[in-house]
Amino acid sequence: MTSVLRLLLLLSLSLLHHSPSTTANNYIHKKTHFRPELISDLSTKTHPTTFFEVTKPIQLPKTKPCSYLLLQHDFGFTYGSPPVLANYTPPSNCPSQNFAKIVLQWEATCKGTQFDRIFGVWLGGVELLRSCTAEPTASGIVWTVKKDITRYYSLLMNNQTLAVFLGNLVNNMYTGVYHAKITVHFYPAEVNSGNSVSGYGSSADLILPISQNIPSNDGLWFRIGNSADTTSKKFMIPQNAYRAVVEVYVSFHENDEFWYTNLPNNFITANNLSTPRGNGAFREVVVALDGMEIGAVWPFTVIYTGGINPLLWRPITGIGSFDLPSYDVEVTPFLGTILDGKTHEFAFRVTNALNVWLIDANLHVWLDKKSVKTEGQLLKHSVLPAVVTLVSNFTGINGNFLTTVNKSVSSVGWVKSSHGKIATNATQRFDFSNFMVLGKDGDLQIVNQIINFNDSVDARSSSSSLFSTKSSKRFPLYLYSEDVDNGNGTLSEVTNLTLGYNELGVKDGGSGFSVSSLKNLQNGHSVMLRKGNSIVAGRWSTQQAYQYGDSKFCYFRNVSSSNNAILHDEEGKTCRK
């Protein structure tokens, strides 16, 4: 059995099991990207388990929220079906129409046997939430996702169509039906708190969907199946825009669900392998405006609740799996090229992509209410394309591979509005390193990867800075996977995993100067004993340390679990060094 090669299948499985084979090469040739039959889980609980993703609580005003149930639906056999639709109207019976915070809440239950399923929530075609379901047990599970959607304020103040897609399969084997409901909580601003800050630091005045139109089967996202695929959407913005940001949602599945473990093509060719998971271990999402690349996304390695070893994510789910991150690309330097009242086009592609990536975006636009037309000009635009270096050293299916990549994008442009003539300088800088080891004739795979993803935006007049923001993200990943043949028809599978999401942010303007810091680290370990397609024994544990702090709020949580049970859980609202 081969972990290289086990991961290339196992990584996409919902439970740890697959058919054994005698050699690595035979194993690879028997690989398929579909998920095999599931077995019953090892949980001994008789009551539903609450699953959760560790994240900081949303900071809420002291006011009582106006809460509205938007949708309640049971997602059974929904593959190939259009999204579930519902009419949305903004709140009308709240004591105040000035809201300080708006929160989307997803609640769901499931019982039986089922895979993890990706799902999306759209309002007026604008994606509000992309998430992964938890994997159920025979005794049942429950989970809740709360997301601050205040940045979509202008969208939420108008009648819209709500669309929710969760592709699920239900039959005699996969019995889990996801029973879900979606609620929105509107928190009125506190008395004398004033209106939200307008201008560069506020939420956008208009949000346009860069997604598929309703009706659309299998969700409103675009599908990218290979590196040659380009998906696009035409749009037109009002001519009095003075700022624009495109927010990109992205998730990866099937042959690229675990792209960071994918093998280099020279290795696959040299060993005459037939695995579908190639193209190496680097991916990037390229964002283009009217055919010109304006930015990129090097995505965080979200591990869904069925990924690597599904038992690790019970009940503590993987970082970002319940609320996948979105990524902002500043469009303001390019506004001068699209303020002509004509139709323009956003397009997306994925470097080295394999089937399948799901991508869409939201275009946030700020409008100058004191004028009917602004003007602008792109002054400078530079893209230093991704430079990929691969160093391979292997004999047969044993060896190591070092992949390094770096890239930068920078743009400068001005926009003249009632705010004055403001020049915006936007930059992105990326670094990537993936060191992969294959050993023990394919029974061992080690991946050690780091992504650095830094961006900044600075908007200033000739005399002063109006708005600036900087973000430095660091995504470490370590994965150790080994198979040990016990010689009696059983196989031990050992997995060690470290996953981190670290971010330092600095913002000046709008609501004032602020610095924020996030350190989020998970460690998982499992030893599983498998016979055929059955897990007969095992032990597993997950630990997570979460620490967030800014000028107004601090939060930490240290939590650990073992064999489905919480061992330790400590949280607080003090700052820790």
XYZ file of C-alpha atoms in Angstrom:
577
model
C 0.000 0.000 0.000
C 1.313 3.400 -0.628
C 0.692 6.604 1.198
C 1.641 8.610 -1.894
C -0.471 7.126 -3.200
C -2.816 6.247 -0.603
C -3.200 9.970 -0.004
C -4.085 10.575 -3.613
C -7.182 8.493 -2.981
C -7.517 8.524 0.773
C -7.275 12.262 0.814
C -10.501 12.406 -1.117
C -12.286 9.751 0.894
C -14.863 10.255 3.564
C -13.520 7.411 5.700
C -10.175 5.685 5.942
C -10.451 2.622 3.809
C -9.544 1.371 0.353
C -8.638 -1.886 -1.312
C -5.126 -3.129 -0.538
C -2.613 -4.056 -3.211
C 0.776 -5.658 -3.201
C 2.959 -3.091 -4.941
C 3.024 0.651 -5.251
C 2.714 0.530 -9.017
C -0.275 -1.802 -8.924
C -1.811 0.368 -6.260
C -1.454 3.474 -8.383
C -2.965 1.783 -11.404
C -5.960 0.701 -9.328
C -6.529 4.225 -8.096
C -9.868 5.830 -8.778
C -11.074 9.282 -7.766
C -14.487 8.146 -6.574
C -15.188 7.327 -2.973
C -15.576 3.620 -2.086
C -18.193 2.116 0.194
C -18.353 3.579 3.646
C -18.216 1.607 6.845
C -19.818 2.407 10.166
C -17.888 4.837 12.336
C -16.106 3.957 15.555
C -18.176 6.267 17.733
C -19.893 4.609 20.671
C -22.092 7.584 21.519
C -25.839 7.145 21.619
C -26.760 10.830 21.354
C -25.954 13.507 18.743
C -22.514 15.116 18.871
C -21.990 18.854 18.434
C -19.258 19.614 15.880
C -17.580 23.045 15.742
C -14.879 25.122 14.103
C -12.712 27.129 16.474
C -12.912 30.826 15.696
C -13.345 34.092 17.564
C -16.854 35.136 18.602
C -18.467 37.918 16.593
C -18.406 41.220 18.474
C -22.026 42.300 18.856
C -23.698 45.450 20.157
C -25.814 45.201 23.294
C -29.027 45.708 21.346
C -31.598 42.976 20.808
C -31.407 41.570 17.274
C -34.250 41.345 14.787
C -34.008 37.737 13.618
C -35.534 36.214 10.488
C -35.663 32.617 9.361
C -34.805 32.749 5.657
C -34.902 29.078 4.760
C -35.541 25.672 6.277
C -34.858 22.711 4.004
C -33.885 19.030 3.997
C -31.088 18.323 1.515
C -31.447 14.732 0.337
C -30.732 13.677 -3.251
C -29.797 17.061 -4.703
C -26.967 16.387 -7.171
C -27.635 17.906 -10.562
C -30.534 19.914 -9.189
C -30.846 23.701 -9.150
C -30.342 25.561 -5.875
C -33.186 25.903 -3.414
C -34.663 29.392 -3.816
C -36.497 31.708 -1.447
C -37.641 35.323 -1.571
C -35.704 37.719 0.636
C -36.990 41.066 1.833
C -35.062 43.391 4.155
C -36.299 43.741 7.748
C -39.245 46.083 8.054
C -40.410 45.790 11.668
C -37.171 46.519 13.525
C -37.231 49.504 15.899
C -34.235 50.859 13.986
C -33.076 50.563 10.397
C -29.506 51.448 11.315
C -27.730 48.139 11.913
C -24.334 47.850 13.545
C -23.908 44.148 12.848
C -25.591 41.577 10.604
C -24.967 37.871 11.217
C -25.819 34.897 9.030
C -26.481 31.685 10.950
C -26.509 28.186 9.464
C -27.786 25.360 11.660
C -27.894 21.726 10.566
C -28.355 18.176 11.780
C -27.653 14.855 10.109
C -27.774 11.201 11.089
C -26.547 8.065 9.355
C -23.806 7.625 6.758
C -22.773 10.455 4.448
C -19.815 12.236 2.862
C -18.733 15.779 3.504
C -20.539 18.037 1.049
C -19.615 21.511 -0.151
C -22.409 24.078 -0.129
C -22.962 27.722 -0.915
C -25.378 30.482 0.112
C -26.048 33.315 -2.349
C -28.191 36.440 -2.119
C -28.946 38.115 -5.426
C -26.182 35.956 -6.914
C -23.662 37.295 -4.370
C -22.034 34.502 -2.380
C -22.358 35.053 1.364
C -21.043 31.741 2.660
C -19.132 28.766 1.306
C -18.918 25.859 3.682
C -18.460 22.135 4.085
C -20.922 19.932 5.912
C -19.817 17.824 8.856
C -19.754 14.055 8.335
C -22.520 12.369 10.333
C -22.419 9.389 12.648
C -25.046 6.759 13.367
C -26.028 8.628 16.531
C -26.281 11.935 14.689
C -24.493 15.287 14.640
C -25.406 18.953 14.952
C -23.427 22.041 14.050
C -23.816 25.789 13.691
C -21.925 28.319 11.577
C -22.178 32.033 12.330
C -20.707 34.546 9.901
C -20.478 38.324 10.088
C -22.011 39.528 6.822
C -22.113 43.233 7.667
C -19.875 43.998 4.676
C -22.858 43.054 2.468
C -25.020 45.742 4.115
C -26.167 47.469 0.902
C -27.163 44.135 -0.655
C -29.193 43.151 2.412
C -31.246 46.352 2.279
C -32.957 45.378 -0.988
C -35.331 42.629 -2.114
C -33.320 39.676 -3.401
C -33.507 35.987 -4.251
C -31.822 33.649 -1.775
C -30.196 30.590 -3.345
C -28.717 27.646 -1.426
C -27.034 24.669 -3.051
C -25.880 21.552 -1.210
C -25.208 18.646 -3.564
C -26.002 15.447 -1.661
C -26.539 11.781 -2.507
C -28.983 9.583 -0.619
C -29.538 5.875 -1.273
C -29.480 2.573 0.614
C -25.821 3.079 1.563
C -25.500 6.849 1.983
C -28.414 7.599 4.256
C -27.594 10.996 5.723
C -30.005 13.814 4.940
C -28.868 17.305 5.929
C -31.654 19.153 7.767
C -30.711 22.820 7.617
C -32.093 26.224 8.418
C -30.691 29.674 7.708
C -31.388 32.697 9.894
C -30.179 36.298 9.667
C -29.796 38.416 12.800
C -29.902 42.219 12.426
C -28.421 44.070 15.417
C -29.523 47.723 15.597
C -26.832 50.232 16.411
C -26.733 51.384 20.011
C -28.281 54.745 20.868
C -25.950 57.675 20.140
C -23.528 55.385 18.332
C -24.028 57.327 15.115
C -24.158 56.002 11.588
C -21.507 53.754 10.165
C -18.464 55.515 8.735
C -18.825 56.418 5.074
C -16.048 56.629 2.549
C -13.103 54.358 1.798
C -13.325 52.449 5.066
C -17.054 51.708 4.898
C -18.905 48.785 3.380
C -19.592 49.054 -0.355
C -22.604 50.904 -1.774
C -23.187 48.270 -4.445
C -22.242 44.593 -4.703
C -22.412 42.868 -8.078
C -22.377 39.078 -8.495
C -19.603 37.562 -10.591
C -21.279 34.178 -10.615
C -23.581 32.041 -12.726
C -27.123 33.208 -13.211
C -30.183 31.540 -11.715
C -31.311 28.953 -12.700
C -28.091 26.975 -12.651
C -27.755 23.351 -11.646
C -25.093 22.443 -9.066
C -24.772 25.934 -7.637
C -23.907 29.400 -8.937
C -20.134 28.936 -8.923
C -18.038 28.463 -12.048
C -16.259 25.135 -12.574
C -12.617 24.917 -13.687
C -11.469 21.471 -14.803
C -7.923 22.069 -16.070
C -5.229 24.707 -16.439
C -6.559 25.778 -19.848
C -10.047 26.515 -18.535
C -11.053 30.152 -18.148
C -14.375 31.184 -16.693
C -15.713 34.710 -17.009
C -18.656 37.004 -16.353
C -19.542 40.348 -17.907
C -20.570 43.301 -15.745
C -21.101 47.047 -15.832
C -20.610 49.514 -12.987
C -22.122 52.977 -12.388
C -19.965 55.807 -13.679
C -19.735 57.504 -10.261
C -17.666 54.723 -8.661
C -14.562 55.750 -6.745
C -13.409 52.417 -5.290
C -13.840 48.744 -6.207
C -12.735 45.416 -4.705
C -13.353 41.955 -6.101
C -13.881 39.310 -3.411
C -13.001 35.809 -4.652
C -14.426 32.561 -3.264
C -12.557 29.382 -4.149
C -12.668 25.687 -3.245
C -10.888 22.640 -4.689
C -12.241 19.129 -5.160
C -11.820 15.685 -6.731
C -8.343 15.349 -8.304
C -7.212 18.670 -6.812
C -8.814 18.416 -3.378
C -5.326 17.742 -2.010
C -3.273 19.545 -4.654
C -0.427 20.109 -2.183
C 0.236 16.322 -2.236
C 0.035 15.968 -6.023
C 3.042 14.412 -7.741
C 5.300 16.101 -10.312
C 4.619 14.995 -13.871
C 8.253 13.990 -14.440
C 7.946 11.500 -11.572
C 4.692 10.095 -12.935
C 6.165 9.721 -16.430
C 9.433 8.168 -15.239
C 7.553 5.522 -13.260
C 4.889 4.942 -15.915
C 2.122 5.665 -13.439
C -1.533 6.277 -14.201
C -2.532 8.364 -11.171
C -4.840 11.253 -12.158
C -3.347 13.489 -9.490
C -0.379 15.156 -11.124
C 0.744 18.639 -12.181
C 2.817 18.969 -9.016
C 2.006 20.678 -5.735
C 1.512 24.344 -6.713
C -1.743 26.117 -7.567
C -2.787 29.732 -7.980
C -6.026 31.439 -8.979
C -5.408 34.206 -11.517
C -7.861 37.127 -11.631
C -8.146 39.038 -14.907
C -10.053 42.179 -15.892
C -10.745 42.554 -19.616
C -7.987 40.048 -20.330
C -5.376 41.728 -18.105
C -4.198 39.973 -14.938
C -4.851 42.279 -11.995
C -4.162 39.944 -9.079
C -3.993 36.396 -7.801
C -5.094 34.149 -4.947
C -2.795 31.519 -3.427
C -5.430 29.712 -1.393
C -5.259 28.410 2.127
C -5.176 24.604 2.272
C -8.649 24.004 3.681
C -9.095 20.356 4.706
C -12.738 19.363 4.536
C -14.350 17.228 7.205
C -13.719 14.041 5.217
C -10.122 14.904 4.371
C -6.816 13.199 5.265
C -8.403 11.282 8.144
C -12.077 12.134 8.764
C -11.886 10.990 12.381
C -9.493 13.842 13.179
C -12.325 16.312 12.573
C -14.740 14.916 15.154
C -15.833 17.111 16.850
C -13.186 19.820 16.141
C -13.366 20.538 12.430
C -10.486 21.742 10.240
C -9.515 25.401 9.995
C -11.769 27.155 7.503
C -13.858 24.092 6.690
C -17.123 25.497 8.079
C -16.435 29.031 6.786
C -14.071 28.951 3.818
C -12.044 32.157 3.510
C -12.589 34.613 0.672
C -9.828 36.785 -0.796
C -9.936 40.470 -1.763
C -8.208 41.888 -4.847
C -8.148 45.699 -5.146
C -9.632 46.922 -8.432
C -9.486 50.681 -7.720
C -6.278 51.379 -9.727
C -8.100 50.024 -12.800
C -11.333 52.014 -12.350
C -10.310 54.509 -15.024
C -10.498 51.727 -17.615
C -14.077 50.664 -16.730
C -15.826 53.977 -15.923
C -17.079 54.313 -19.496
C -20.602 53.003 -19.008
C -19.789 49.920 -21.090
C -19.731 46.216 -20.332
C -16.496 44.684 -19.015
C -15.402 41.216 -17.978
C -13.821 39.413 -15.044
C -12.160 36.069 -15.756
C -10.546 33.379 -13.610
C -8.165 30.515 -14.269
C -6.138 28.177 -12.067
C -2.488 27.420 -12.759
C -1.845 23.649 -13.005
C -5.520 22.941 -12.281
C -7.044 19.496 -12.358
C -10.740 18.746 -12.122
C -12.341 20.496 -10.304
C -12.202 24.036 -8.836
C -15.313 26.006 -7.865
C -14.848 29.768 -8.197
C -17.022 32.850 -8.153
C -16.661 36.412 -6.908
C -18.425 39.497 -5.592
C -17.581 42.951 -6.931
C -17.835 45.546 -4.140
C -18.271 49.077 -5.516
C -18.204 52.395 -3.629
C -20.260 55.198 -5.231
C -19.772 58.954 -5.007
C -23.194 60.281 -3.995
C -22.091 63.854 -4.737
C -21.413 63.310 -8.417
C -22.813 61.412 -11.386
C -19.468 60.638 -12.961
C -15.963 60.142 -11.662
C -12.823 59.760 -13.723
C -9.595 57.876 -13.338
C -6.449 56.556 -14.933
C -4.193 53.537 -14.530
C -0.678 54.891 -14.044
C 1.366 51.748 -13.574
C 0.785 48.020 -13.582
C 3.379 45.311 -13.136
C 3.053 41.517 -12.902
C 6.140 39.483 -12.132
C 4.705 36.074 -13.081
C 5.011 33.001 -10.923
C 8.508 31.597 -11.215
C 8.310 27.866 -10.453
C 11.444 25.919 -9.536
C 11.262 22.137 -9.129
C 14.211 20.109 -7.862
C 13.569 16.346 -8.097
C 15.734 13.553 -6.733
C 14.175 10.110 -6.955
C 14.936 6.477 -7.722
C 11.862 4.511 -8.657
C 9.071 5.675 -6.384
C 11.405 6.789 -3.568
C 12.796 10.288 -3.491
C 12.114 13.916 -2.683
C 10.877 17.011 -4.465
C 11.322 20.681 -3.657
C 8.960 23.139 -5.324
C 9.479 26.868 -4.775
C 7.503 29.720 -6.312
C 7.422 33.495 -5.956
C 5.373 36.210 -7.575
C 4.348 39.855 -7.214
C 1.654 42.124 -8.622
C 1.542 45.903 -8.216
C -0.767 48.588 -9.589
C -1.095 52.355 -9.230
C -3.979 54.476 -10.474
C -5.914 57.595 -9.578
C -9.627 58.375 -9.303
C -11.038 61.893 -9.112
C -14.258 62.220 -7.075
C -15.719 64.429 -4.364
C -13.074 62.899 -2.092
C -10.455 64.591 -4.271
C -7.916 63.133 -6.656
C -6.872 59.969 -4.852
C -4.031 57.716 -5.998
C -4.318 54.072 -4.973
C -1.311 51.780 -4.806
C -2.129 48.070 -4.501
C 0.474 45.311 -4.156
C 0.506 41.534 -3.740
C 3.566 39.432 -2.925
C 3.634 35.641 -2.742
C 6.122 32.959 -1.720
C 5.569 29.204 -1.793
C 7.671 26.251 -0.690
C 6.654 22.577 -0.802
C 9.097 19.837 0.185
C 7.755 16.344 -0.441
C 9.378 13.035 0.552
C 8.364 9.608 -0.755
C 9.855 6.575 0.969
C 9.512 2.939 1.919
C 8.578 2.031 -1.643
C 5.624 4.359 -1.546
C 4.378 3.506 1.940
C 5.565 6.861 3.299
C 4.730 10.388 2.192
C 5.786 13.591 3.946
C 4.728 17.072 2.847
C 6.155 20.227 4.412
C 4.679 23.381 2.876
C 4.548 27.103 3.608
C 2.583 29.782 1.739
C 3.258 33.475 2.379
C 0.514 35.708 0.987
C 0.999 39.461 1.575
C -0.975 42.390 0.205
C -1.362 46.100 0.807
C -3.551 48.983 -0.350
C -2.672 52.650 0.114
C -5.012 55.448 -1.001
C -3.737 58.997 -0.632
C -4.156 62.520 -1.935
C -1.263 64.823 -2.701
C -1.168 65.914 0.942
C -2.333 63.021 3.117
C -3.204 59.335 3.382
C -6.921 58.600 3.166
C -6.930 54.855 3.692
C -4.347 52.088 3.987
C -4.393 48.419 4.863
C -1.743 45.723 5.011
C -2.127 41.999 5.527
C 0.545 39.345 5.974
C -0.693 35.758 5.875
C 1.310 32.611 6.523
C -0.143 29.146 5.921
C 2.053 26.290 7.244
C 1.198 22.665 6.505
C 2.959 19.478 7.608
C 1.652 16.038 6.697
C 3.168 12.654 7.568
C 1.419 9.537 6.256
C 2.726 5.980 6.564
C 1.325 2.502 5.968
C 2.673 -0.505 7.891
C 1.754 -4.000 6.710
C 1.225 -6.152 9.794
C 1.391 -9.383 7.782
C -1.865 -10.877 9.062
C -4.240 -9.230 6.656
C -4.248 -5.992 8.609
C -2.694 -2.644 7.845
C -1.718 0.139 10.256
C -2.063 3.655 8.928
C -0.224 6.449 10.745
C -1.030 10.126 10.148
C 0.519 13.225 11.704
C -0.800 16.610 10.613
C -0.059 20.245 11.424
C -2.160 22.997 9.847
C -1.876 26.712 10.526
C -3.484 30.001 9.499
C -1.585 33.064 10.735
C -2.365 36.660 9.810
C -1.120 40.106 10.834
C -3.204 43.066 9.690
C -2.753 46.840 9.896
C -5.492 49.267 8.913
C -5.556 53.073 8.962
C -8.615 55.043 7.892
C -12.384 54.820 8.063
C -12.841 53.666 11.645
C -9.322 54.660 12.678
C -5.989 52.923 13.124
C -5.971 49.275 14.161
C -3.631 46.317 14.331
C -4.860 42.725 14.461
C -3.095 39.423 14.921
C -4.328 35.856 14.438
C -2.437 32.665 15.266
C -4.420 29.518 14.587
C -2.706 26.123 14.743
C -4.026 22.549 14.656
C -2.153 19.305 15.323
C -3.632 15.882 14.642
C -2.364 12.335 15.146
C -3.938 8.997 14.339
C -3.037 5.303 14.230
C -5.669 3.186 12.539
C -5.838 -0.597 12.189
C -7.676 -1.653 9.067
C -8.646 -4.998 7.647
C -10.003 -4.906 4.132
C -12.474 -2.064 4.032
C -13.125 -2.045 7.760
C -11.512 0.036 10.458
C -11.225 -2.467 13.287
C -9.414 -0.291 15.832
C -7.696 3.023 16.195
C -6.806 6.007 18.273
C -6.740 9.605 17.191
C -6.435 13.048 18.693
C -6.607 16.689 17.642
C -5.310 19.784 19.427
C -5.898 23.413 18.497
C -4.534 26.703 19.793
C -6.358 29.836 18.633
C -5.243 33.335 19.572
C -6.625 36.632 18.246
C -6.024 40.191 19.323
C -6.647 43.738 18.129
C -6.884 47.181 19.709
C -10.421 46.517 21.023
C -10.764 42.798 21.535
C -8.746 39.717 22.472
C -9.713 36.071 22.426
C -7.997 32.732 22.903
C -9.097 29.125 22.932
C -7.090 25.976 23.569
C -9.006 22.779 22.936
C -8.126 19.120 22.426
C -10.045 15.968 21.609
C -9.380 12.258 21.485
C -11.502 9.504 19.970
C -14.522 11.803 19.481
C -14.403 13.216 23.031
C -13.254 16.656 24.226
C -10.370 16.290 26.680
C -9.631 19.936 27.431
C -11.290 23.209 26.505
C -10.112 26.587 27.763
C -11.082 29.982 26.388
C -10.920 33.582 27.456
C -10.942 37.201 26.349
C -7.504 38.227 27.547
C -4.542 39.006 25.340
C -1.688 36.530 25.379
C 1.805 37.174 24.183
